[in-house]
Coordinates of N, CA and C in Angstrom, one line a residue:
X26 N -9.5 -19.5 -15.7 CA -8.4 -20.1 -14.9 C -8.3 -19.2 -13.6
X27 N -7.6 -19.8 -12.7 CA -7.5 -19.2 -11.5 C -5.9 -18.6 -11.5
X28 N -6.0 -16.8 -11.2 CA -4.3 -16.8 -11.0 C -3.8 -16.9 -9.8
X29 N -2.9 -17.2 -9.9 CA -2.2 -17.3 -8.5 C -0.7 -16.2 -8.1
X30 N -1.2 -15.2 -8.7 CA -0.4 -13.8 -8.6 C -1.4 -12.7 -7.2
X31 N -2.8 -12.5 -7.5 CA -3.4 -12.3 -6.2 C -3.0 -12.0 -4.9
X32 N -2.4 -11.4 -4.3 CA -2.2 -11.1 -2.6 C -3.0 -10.1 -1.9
X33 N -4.1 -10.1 -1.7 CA -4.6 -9.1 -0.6 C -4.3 -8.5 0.6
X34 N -4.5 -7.3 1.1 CA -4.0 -6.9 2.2 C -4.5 -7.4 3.4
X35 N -4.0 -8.5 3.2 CA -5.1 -9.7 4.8 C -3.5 -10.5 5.6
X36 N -2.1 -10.3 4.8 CA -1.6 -11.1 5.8 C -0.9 -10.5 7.2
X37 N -0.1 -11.2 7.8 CA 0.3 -10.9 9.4 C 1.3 -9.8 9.2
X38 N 0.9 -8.8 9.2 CA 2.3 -7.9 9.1 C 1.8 -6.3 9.8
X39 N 2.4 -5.1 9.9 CA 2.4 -4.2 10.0 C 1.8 -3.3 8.6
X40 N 0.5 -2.8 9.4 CA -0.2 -1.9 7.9 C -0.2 -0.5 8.5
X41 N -0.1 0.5 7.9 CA -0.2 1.9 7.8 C -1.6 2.4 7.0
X42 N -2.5 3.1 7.9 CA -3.6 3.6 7.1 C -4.0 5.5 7.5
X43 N -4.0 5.9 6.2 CA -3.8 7.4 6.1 C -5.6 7.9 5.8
X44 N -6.1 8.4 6.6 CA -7.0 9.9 6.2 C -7.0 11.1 5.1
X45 N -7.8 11.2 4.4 CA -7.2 12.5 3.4 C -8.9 13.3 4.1
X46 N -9.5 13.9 4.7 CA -10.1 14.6 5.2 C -10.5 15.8 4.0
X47 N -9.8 16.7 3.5 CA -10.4 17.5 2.7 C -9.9 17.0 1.0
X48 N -9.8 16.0 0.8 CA -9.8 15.6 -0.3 C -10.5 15.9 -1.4
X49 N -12.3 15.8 -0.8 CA -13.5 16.0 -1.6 C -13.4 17.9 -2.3
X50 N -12.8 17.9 -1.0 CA -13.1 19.8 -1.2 C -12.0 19.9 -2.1
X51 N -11.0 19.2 -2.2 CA -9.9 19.8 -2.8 C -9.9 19.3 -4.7
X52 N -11.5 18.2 -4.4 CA -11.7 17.5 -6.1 C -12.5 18.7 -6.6
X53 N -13.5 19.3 -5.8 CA -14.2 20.8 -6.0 C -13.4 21.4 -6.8
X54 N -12.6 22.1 -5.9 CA -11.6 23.1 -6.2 C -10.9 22.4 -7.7
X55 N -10.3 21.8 -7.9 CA -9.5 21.3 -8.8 C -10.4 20.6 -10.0
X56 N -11.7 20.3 -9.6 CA -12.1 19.9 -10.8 C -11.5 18.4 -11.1
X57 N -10.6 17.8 -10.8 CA -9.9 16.6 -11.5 C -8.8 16.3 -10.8
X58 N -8.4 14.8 -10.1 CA -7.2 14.8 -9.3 C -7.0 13.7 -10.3
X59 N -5.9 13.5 -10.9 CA -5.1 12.2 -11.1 C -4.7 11.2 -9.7
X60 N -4.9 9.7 -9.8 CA -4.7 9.2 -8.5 C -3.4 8.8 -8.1
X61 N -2.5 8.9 -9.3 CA -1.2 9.3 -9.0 C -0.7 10.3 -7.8
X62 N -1.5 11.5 -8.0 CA -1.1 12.5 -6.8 C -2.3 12.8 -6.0
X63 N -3.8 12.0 -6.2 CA -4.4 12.3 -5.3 C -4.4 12.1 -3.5
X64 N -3.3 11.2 -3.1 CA -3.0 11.2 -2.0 C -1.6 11.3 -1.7
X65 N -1.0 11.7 -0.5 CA 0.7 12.1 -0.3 C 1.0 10.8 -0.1
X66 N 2.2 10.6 -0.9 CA 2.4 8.8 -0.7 C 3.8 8.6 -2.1
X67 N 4.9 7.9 -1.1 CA 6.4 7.7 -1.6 C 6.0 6.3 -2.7
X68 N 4.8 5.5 -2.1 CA 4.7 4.2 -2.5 C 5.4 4.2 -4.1
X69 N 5.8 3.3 -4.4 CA 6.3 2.7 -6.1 C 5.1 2.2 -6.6
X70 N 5.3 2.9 -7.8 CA 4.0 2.5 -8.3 C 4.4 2.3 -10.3
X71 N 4.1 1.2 -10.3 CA 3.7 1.0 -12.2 C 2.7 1.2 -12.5
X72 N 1.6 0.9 -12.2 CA 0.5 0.7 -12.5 C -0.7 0.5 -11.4
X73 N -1.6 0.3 -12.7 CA -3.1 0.7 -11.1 C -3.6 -0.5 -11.3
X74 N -4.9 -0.6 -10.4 CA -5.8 -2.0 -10.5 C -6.6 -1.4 -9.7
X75 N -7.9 -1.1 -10.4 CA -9.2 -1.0 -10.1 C -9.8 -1.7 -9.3
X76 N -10.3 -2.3 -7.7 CA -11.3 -3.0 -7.6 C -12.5 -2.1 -7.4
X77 N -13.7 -2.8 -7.8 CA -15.2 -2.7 -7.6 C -15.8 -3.8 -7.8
X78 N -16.2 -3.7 -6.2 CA -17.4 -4.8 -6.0 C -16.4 -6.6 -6.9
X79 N -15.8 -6.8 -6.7 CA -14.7 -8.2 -6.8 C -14.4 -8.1 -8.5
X80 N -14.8 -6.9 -8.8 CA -14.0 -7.1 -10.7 C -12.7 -6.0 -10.4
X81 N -11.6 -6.3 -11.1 CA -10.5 -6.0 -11.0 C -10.0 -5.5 -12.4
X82 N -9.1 -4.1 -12.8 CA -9.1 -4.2 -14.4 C -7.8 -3.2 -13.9
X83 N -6.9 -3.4 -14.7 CA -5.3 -2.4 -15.0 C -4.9 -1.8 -15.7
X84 N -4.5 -0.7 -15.3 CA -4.4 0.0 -15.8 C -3.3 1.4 -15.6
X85 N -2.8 1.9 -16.6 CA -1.8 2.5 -16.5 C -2.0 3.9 -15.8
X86 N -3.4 4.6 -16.3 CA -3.8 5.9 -15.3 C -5.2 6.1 -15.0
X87 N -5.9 6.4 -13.9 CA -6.8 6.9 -13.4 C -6.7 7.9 -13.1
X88 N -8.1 9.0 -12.8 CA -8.2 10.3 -11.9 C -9.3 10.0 -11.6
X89 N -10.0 10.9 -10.7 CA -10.9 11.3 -9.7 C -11.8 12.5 -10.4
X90 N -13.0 12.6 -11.0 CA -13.4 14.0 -11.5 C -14.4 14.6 -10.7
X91 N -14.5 15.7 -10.5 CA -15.7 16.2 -10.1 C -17.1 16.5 -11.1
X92 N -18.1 16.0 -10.5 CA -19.1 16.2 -11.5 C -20.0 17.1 -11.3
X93 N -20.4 18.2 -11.4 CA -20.9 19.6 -11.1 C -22.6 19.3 -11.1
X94 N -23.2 20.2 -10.2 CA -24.9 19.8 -10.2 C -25.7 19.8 -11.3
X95 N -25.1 20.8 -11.9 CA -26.0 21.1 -12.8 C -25.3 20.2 -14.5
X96 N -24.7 19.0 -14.2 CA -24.0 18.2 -15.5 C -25.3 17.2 -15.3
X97 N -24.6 16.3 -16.0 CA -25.5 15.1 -16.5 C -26.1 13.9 -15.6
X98 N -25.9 14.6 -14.1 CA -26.5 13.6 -13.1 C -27.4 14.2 -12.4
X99 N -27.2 15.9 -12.2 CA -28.3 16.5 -11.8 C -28.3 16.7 -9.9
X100 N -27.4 16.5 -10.0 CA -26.7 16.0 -8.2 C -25.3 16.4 -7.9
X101 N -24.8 16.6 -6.9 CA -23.5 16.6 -7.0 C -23.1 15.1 -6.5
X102 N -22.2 14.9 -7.7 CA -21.2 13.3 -7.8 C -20.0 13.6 -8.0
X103 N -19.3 12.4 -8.1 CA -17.8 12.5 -8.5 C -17.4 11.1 -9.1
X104 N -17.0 11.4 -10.7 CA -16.7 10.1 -11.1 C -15.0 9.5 -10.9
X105 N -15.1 8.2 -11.5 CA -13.6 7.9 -11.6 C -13.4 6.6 -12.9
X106 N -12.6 7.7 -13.7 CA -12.0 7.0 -15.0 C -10.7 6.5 -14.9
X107 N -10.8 5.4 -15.9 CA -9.1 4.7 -16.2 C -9.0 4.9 -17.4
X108 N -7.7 5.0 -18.0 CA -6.5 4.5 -18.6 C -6.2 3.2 -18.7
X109 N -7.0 1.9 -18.8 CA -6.8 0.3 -19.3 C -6.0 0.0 -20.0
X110 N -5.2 -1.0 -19.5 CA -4.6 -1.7 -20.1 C -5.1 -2.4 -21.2
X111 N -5.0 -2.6 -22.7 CA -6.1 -3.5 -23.1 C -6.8 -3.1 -23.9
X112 N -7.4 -3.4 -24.3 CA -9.2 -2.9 -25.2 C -10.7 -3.2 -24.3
X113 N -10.1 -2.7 -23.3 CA -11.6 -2.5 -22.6 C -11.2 -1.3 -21.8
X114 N -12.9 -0.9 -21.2 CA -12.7 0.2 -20.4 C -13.5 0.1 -19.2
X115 N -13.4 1.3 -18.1 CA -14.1 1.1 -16.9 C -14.3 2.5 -16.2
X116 N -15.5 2.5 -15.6 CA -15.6 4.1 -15.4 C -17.0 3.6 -14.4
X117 N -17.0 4.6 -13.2 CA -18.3 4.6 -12.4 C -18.2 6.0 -11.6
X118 N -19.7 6.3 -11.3 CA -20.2 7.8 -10.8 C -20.8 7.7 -9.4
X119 N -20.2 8.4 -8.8 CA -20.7 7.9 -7.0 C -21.4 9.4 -6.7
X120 N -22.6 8.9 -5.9 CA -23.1 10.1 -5.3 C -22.3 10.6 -4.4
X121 N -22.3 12.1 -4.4 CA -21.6 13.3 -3.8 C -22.3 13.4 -2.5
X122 N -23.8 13.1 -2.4 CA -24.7 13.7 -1.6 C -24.4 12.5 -0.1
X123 N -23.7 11.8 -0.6 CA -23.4 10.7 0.7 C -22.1 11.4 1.2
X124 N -21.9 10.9 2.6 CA -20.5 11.1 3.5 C -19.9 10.4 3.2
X125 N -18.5 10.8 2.4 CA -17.6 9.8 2.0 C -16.2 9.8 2.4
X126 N -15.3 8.9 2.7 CA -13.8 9.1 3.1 C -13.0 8.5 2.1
X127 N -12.0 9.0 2.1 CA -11.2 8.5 1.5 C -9.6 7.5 2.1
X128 N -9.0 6.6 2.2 CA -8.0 6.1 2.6 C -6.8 5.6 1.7
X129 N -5.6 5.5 2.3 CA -4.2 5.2 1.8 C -3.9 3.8 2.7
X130 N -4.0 3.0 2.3 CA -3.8 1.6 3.1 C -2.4 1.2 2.8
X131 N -1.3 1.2 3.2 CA 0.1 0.5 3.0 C 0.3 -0.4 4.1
X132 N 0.7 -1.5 3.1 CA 0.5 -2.7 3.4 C 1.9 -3.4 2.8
X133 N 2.5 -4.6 3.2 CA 3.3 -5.4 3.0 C 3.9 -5.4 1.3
X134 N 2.8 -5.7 0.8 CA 3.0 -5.7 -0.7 C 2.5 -4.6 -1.6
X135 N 2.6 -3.4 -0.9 CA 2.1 -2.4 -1.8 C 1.3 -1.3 -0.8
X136 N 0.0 -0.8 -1.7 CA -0.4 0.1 -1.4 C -2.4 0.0 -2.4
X137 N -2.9 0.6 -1.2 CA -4.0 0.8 -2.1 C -5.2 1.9 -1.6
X138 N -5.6 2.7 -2.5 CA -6.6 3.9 -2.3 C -8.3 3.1 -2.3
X139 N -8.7 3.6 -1.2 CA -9.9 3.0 -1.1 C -10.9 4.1 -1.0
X140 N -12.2 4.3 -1.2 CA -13.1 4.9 -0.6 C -14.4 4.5 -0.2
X141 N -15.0 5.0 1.1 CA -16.2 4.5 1.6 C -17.3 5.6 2.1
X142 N -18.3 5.1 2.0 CA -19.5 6.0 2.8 C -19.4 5.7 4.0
X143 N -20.6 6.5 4.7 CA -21.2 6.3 6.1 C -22.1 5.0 5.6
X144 N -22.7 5.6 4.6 CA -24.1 4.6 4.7 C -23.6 3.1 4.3
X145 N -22.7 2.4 3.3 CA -21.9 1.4 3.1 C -21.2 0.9 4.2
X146 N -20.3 1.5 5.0 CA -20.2 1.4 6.1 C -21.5 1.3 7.5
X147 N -22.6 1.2 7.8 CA -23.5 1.0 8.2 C -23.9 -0.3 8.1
X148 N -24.1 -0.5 6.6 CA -25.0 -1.3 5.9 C -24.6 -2.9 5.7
X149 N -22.8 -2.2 5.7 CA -21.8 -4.3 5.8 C -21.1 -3.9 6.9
X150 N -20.6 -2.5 7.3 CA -19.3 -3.0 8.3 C -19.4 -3.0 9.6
X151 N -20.5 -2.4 10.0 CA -20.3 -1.7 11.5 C -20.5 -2.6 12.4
X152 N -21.3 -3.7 12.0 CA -21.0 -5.0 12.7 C -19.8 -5.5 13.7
X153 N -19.1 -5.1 12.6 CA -17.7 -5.9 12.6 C -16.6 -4.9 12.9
X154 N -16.5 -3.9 12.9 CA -15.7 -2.8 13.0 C -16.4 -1.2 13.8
X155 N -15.0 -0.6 14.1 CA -15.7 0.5 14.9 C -15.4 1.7 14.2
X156 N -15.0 1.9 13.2 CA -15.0 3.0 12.2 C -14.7 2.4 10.7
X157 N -15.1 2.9 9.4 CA -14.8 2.8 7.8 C -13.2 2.6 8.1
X158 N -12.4 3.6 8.9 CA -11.1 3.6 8.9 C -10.2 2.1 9.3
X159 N -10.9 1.3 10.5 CA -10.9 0.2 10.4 C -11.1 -0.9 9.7
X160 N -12.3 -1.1 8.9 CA -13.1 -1.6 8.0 C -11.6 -1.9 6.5
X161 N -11.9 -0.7 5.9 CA -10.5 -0.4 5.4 C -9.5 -1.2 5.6
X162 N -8.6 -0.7 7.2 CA -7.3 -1.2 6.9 C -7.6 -2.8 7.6
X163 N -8.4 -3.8 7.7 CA -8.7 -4.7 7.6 C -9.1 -5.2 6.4
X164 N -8.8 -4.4 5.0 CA -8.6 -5.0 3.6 C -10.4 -5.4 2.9
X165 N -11.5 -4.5 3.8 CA -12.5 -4.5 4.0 C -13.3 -3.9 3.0
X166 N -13.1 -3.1 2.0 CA -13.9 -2.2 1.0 C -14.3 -2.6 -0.1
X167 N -15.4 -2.0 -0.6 CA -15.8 -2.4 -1.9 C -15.4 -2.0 -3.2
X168 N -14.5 -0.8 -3.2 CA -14.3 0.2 -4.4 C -12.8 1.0 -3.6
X169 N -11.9 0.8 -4.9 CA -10.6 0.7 -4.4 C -9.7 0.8 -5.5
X170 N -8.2 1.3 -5.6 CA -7.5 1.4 -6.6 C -5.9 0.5 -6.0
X171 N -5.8 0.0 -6.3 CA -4.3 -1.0 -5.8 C -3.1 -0.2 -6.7
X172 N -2.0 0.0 -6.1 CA -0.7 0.3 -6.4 C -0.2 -0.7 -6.8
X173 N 0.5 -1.0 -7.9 CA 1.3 -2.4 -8.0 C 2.6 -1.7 -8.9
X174 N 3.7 -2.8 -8.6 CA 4.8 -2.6 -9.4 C 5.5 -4.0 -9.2
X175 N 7.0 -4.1 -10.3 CA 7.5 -5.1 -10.3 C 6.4 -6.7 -10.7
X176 N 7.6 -7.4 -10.4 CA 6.6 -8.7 -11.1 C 4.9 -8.3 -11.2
X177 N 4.3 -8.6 -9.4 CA 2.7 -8.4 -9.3 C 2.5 -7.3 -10.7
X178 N 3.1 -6.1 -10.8 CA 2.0 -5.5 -11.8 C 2.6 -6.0 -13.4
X179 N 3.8 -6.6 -13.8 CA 4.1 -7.2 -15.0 C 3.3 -8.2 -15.0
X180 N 2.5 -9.1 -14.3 CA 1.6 -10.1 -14.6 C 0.2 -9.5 -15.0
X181 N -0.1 -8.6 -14.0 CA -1.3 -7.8 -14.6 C -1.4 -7.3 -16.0
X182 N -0.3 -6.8 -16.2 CA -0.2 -6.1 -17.3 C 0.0 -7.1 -18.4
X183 N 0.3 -8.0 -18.5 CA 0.6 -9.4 -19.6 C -1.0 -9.2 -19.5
X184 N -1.5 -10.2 -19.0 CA -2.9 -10.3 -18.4 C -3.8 -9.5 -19.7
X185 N -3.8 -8.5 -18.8 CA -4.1 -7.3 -19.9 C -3.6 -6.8 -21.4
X186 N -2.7 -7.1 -21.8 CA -2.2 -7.1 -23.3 C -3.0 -8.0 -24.0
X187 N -3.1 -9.6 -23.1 CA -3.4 -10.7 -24.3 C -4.9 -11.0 -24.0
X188 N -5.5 -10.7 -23.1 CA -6.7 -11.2 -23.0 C -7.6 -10.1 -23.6
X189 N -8.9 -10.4 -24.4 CA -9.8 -9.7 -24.4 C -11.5 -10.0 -23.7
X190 N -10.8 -10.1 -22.6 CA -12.5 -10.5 -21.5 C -12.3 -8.8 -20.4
X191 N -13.4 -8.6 -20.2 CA -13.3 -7.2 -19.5 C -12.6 -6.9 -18.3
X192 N -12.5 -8.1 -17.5 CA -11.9 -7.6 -16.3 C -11.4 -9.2 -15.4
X193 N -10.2 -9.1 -14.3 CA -10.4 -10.2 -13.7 C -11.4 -10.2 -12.6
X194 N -12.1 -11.4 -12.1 CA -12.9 -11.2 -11.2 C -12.1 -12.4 -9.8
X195 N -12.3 -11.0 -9.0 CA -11.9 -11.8 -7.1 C -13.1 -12.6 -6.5
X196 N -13.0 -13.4 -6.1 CA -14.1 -14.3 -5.7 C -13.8 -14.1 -4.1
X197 N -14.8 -14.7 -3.3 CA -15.2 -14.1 -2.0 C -13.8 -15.4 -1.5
X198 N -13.7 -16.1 -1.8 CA -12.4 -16.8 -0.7 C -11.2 -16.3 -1.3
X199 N -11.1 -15.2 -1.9 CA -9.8 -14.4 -2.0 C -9.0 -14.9 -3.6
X200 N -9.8 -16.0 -4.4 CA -8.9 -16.4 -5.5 C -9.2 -15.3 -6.9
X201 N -8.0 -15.6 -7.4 CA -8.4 -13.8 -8.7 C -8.6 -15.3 -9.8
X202 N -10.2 -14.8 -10.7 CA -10.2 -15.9 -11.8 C -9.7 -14.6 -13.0
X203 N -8.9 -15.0 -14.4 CA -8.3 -14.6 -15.3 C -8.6 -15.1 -16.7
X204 N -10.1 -14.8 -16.9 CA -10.3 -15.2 -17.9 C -9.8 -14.7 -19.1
X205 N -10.2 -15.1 -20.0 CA -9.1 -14.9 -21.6 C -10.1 -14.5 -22.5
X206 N -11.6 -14.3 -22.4 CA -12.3 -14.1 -23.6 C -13.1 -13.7 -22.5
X207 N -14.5 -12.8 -23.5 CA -15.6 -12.3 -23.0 C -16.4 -12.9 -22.6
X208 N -16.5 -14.5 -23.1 CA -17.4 -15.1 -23.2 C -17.1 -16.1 -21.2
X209 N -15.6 -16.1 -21.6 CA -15.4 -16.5 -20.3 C -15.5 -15.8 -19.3
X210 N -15.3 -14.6 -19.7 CA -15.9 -13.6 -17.9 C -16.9 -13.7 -17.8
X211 N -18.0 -14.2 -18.5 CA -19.5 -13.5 -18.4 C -20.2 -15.1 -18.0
X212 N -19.4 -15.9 -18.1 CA -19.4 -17.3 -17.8 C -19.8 -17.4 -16.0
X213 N -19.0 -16.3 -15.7 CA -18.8 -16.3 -13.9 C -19.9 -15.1 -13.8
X214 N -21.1 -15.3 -13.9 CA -22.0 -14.3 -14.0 C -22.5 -14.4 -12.2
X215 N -22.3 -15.4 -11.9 CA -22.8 -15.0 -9.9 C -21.5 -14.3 -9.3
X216 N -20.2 -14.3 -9.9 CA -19.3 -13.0 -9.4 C -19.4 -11.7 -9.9
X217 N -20.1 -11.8 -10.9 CA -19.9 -10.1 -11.7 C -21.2 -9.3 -11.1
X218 N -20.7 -8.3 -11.0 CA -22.0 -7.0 -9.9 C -22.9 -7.0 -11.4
X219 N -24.1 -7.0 -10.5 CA -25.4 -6.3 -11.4 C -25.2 -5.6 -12.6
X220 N -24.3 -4.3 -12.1 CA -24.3 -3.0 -12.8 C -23.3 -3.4 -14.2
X221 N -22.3 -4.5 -14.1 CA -21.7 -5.1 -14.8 C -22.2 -6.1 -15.9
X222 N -23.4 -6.2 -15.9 CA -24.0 -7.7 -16.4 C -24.9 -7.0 -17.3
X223 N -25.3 -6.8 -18.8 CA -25.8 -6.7 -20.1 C -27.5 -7.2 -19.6
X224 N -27.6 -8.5 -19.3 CA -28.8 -8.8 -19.3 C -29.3 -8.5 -18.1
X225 N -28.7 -7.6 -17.2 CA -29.8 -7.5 -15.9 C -29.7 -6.2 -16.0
X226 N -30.9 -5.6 -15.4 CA -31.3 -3.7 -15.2 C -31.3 -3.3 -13.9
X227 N -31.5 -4.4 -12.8 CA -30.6 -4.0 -11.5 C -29.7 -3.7 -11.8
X228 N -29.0 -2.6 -10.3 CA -27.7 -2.0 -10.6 C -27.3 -2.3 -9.3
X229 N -26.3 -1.7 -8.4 CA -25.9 -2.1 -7.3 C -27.1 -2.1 -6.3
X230 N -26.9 -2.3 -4.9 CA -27.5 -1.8 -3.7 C -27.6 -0.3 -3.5
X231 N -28.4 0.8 -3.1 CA -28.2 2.0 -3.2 C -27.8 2.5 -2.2
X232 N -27.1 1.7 -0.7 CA -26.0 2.2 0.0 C -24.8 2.0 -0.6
X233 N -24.2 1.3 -1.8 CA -23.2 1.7 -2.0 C -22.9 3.0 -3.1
X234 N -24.0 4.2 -3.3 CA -23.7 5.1 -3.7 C -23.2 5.4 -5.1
X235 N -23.8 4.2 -6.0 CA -23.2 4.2 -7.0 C -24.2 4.3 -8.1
X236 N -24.2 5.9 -8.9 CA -25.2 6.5 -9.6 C -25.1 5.9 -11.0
X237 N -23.6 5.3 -11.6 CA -23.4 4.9 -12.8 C -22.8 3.9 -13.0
X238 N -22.3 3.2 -13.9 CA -21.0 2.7 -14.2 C -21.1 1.9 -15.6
X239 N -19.9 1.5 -15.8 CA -19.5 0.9 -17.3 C -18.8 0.2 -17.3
X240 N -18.7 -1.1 -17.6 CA -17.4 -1.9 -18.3 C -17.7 -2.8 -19.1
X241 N -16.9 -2.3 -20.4 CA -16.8 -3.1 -21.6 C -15.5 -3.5 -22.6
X242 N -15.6 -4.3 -23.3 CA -14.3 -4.7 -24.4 C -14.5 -3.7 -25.5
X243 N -13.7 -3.0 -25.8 CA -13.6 -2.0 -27.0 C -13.0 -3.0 -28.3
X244 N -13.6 -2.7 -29.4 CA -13.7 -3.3 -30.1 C -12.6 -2.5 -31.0
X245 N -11.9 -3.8 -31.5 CA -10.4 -3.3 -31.9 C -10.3 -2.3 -33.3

């Protein structure tokens, strides 16, 4: 089904977008940011909502990890885990070795942490925009954490209690589909990324920097 809870940061209003510049250095140092406090921000928040690449999944806590050279990627990366609502899970590992920024987008209905490369930015935006920072607060990115609270995040979270399909998926003219079984997410197999899909061994495009990832239904 299609929900019609969905709002993206695309309508006519006044948006605020923030820089975090030594962020990366500060995941080093720290080893682990929860994204609760990984950026300075009053925003209200219940809950989170993952996007990557138009699948969407909620959840009560994420962080940010640092992944050391000499760990299980062999590079320096940095992954980022959830806390799901649900019986599924989600987790992906971005290369380190790319130029990456981080943003705080506040917007009409909320708030959302985005991150992007140079090379991602190159590769879809530069066309269209004169910096990632732009790109961004034009509701532009591929890989993103949404703030929600009040009603918007009690629907998510219903959502997430009663369904067991892995994730909602955003379709490109902005509608969120909400499927209810696994069988029905996997139904919408031309919206779900590569790296998401069982039967295919492609994984993303390799400007968008993405060395890993996972999402599955945990079995009760």
């Amino acid at each position: 089904m299609v929900g019609e809870f969905e709002r993206p940061p695309q309508g006519e209003f006044e948006r605020e977008i923030r820089s975090f510049p030594e962020f990366f250095d500060r995941l080093e140092l720290q080893g682990a940011l929860d994204i609760w406090d990984a950026v300075n921000s009053e925003t209200e928040i219940e809950g989170l909502v993952y996007h990557h690449r138009g699948i969407q999944v909620p959840s009560y806590e994420g962080r940010f990890v640092y992944e050391p050279t000499d760990g299980e990627y062999d590079t320096q990366a940095f992954s980022i885990e959830f806390g799901t609502v649900g019986p599924r899970s989600v987790w992906a590992v971005f290369d380190g070795r790319l130029s990456w920024d981080i943003y705080l987008l506040l917007y009409e209905e909320g708030a959302v942490v985005a991150w992007m490369s140079d090379a991602e930015f190159e590769a879809e935006e530069a066309g269209r925009f004169r910096s990632k920072a732009a790109a961004v607060e034009a509701g532009q990115f591929t890989f993103g954490t949404f703030f929600r609270f009040g009603p918007d995040w009690v629907e998510r979270e219903e959502w997430g209690l009663r369904s067991s399909a892995p994730a909602m998926i955003q379709t490109g003219d902005g509608q969120l589909l909400t499927p209810e079984t696994e069988s029905e997410f996997y139904e919408n197999a031309h919206a779900i990324p590569d790296e998401f899909r069982p039967a295919v061994e492609t994984g993303a495009p390799p400007f968008y920097g993405l060395l890993d990832a996972g999402l599955s239904v945990d079995p009760e």
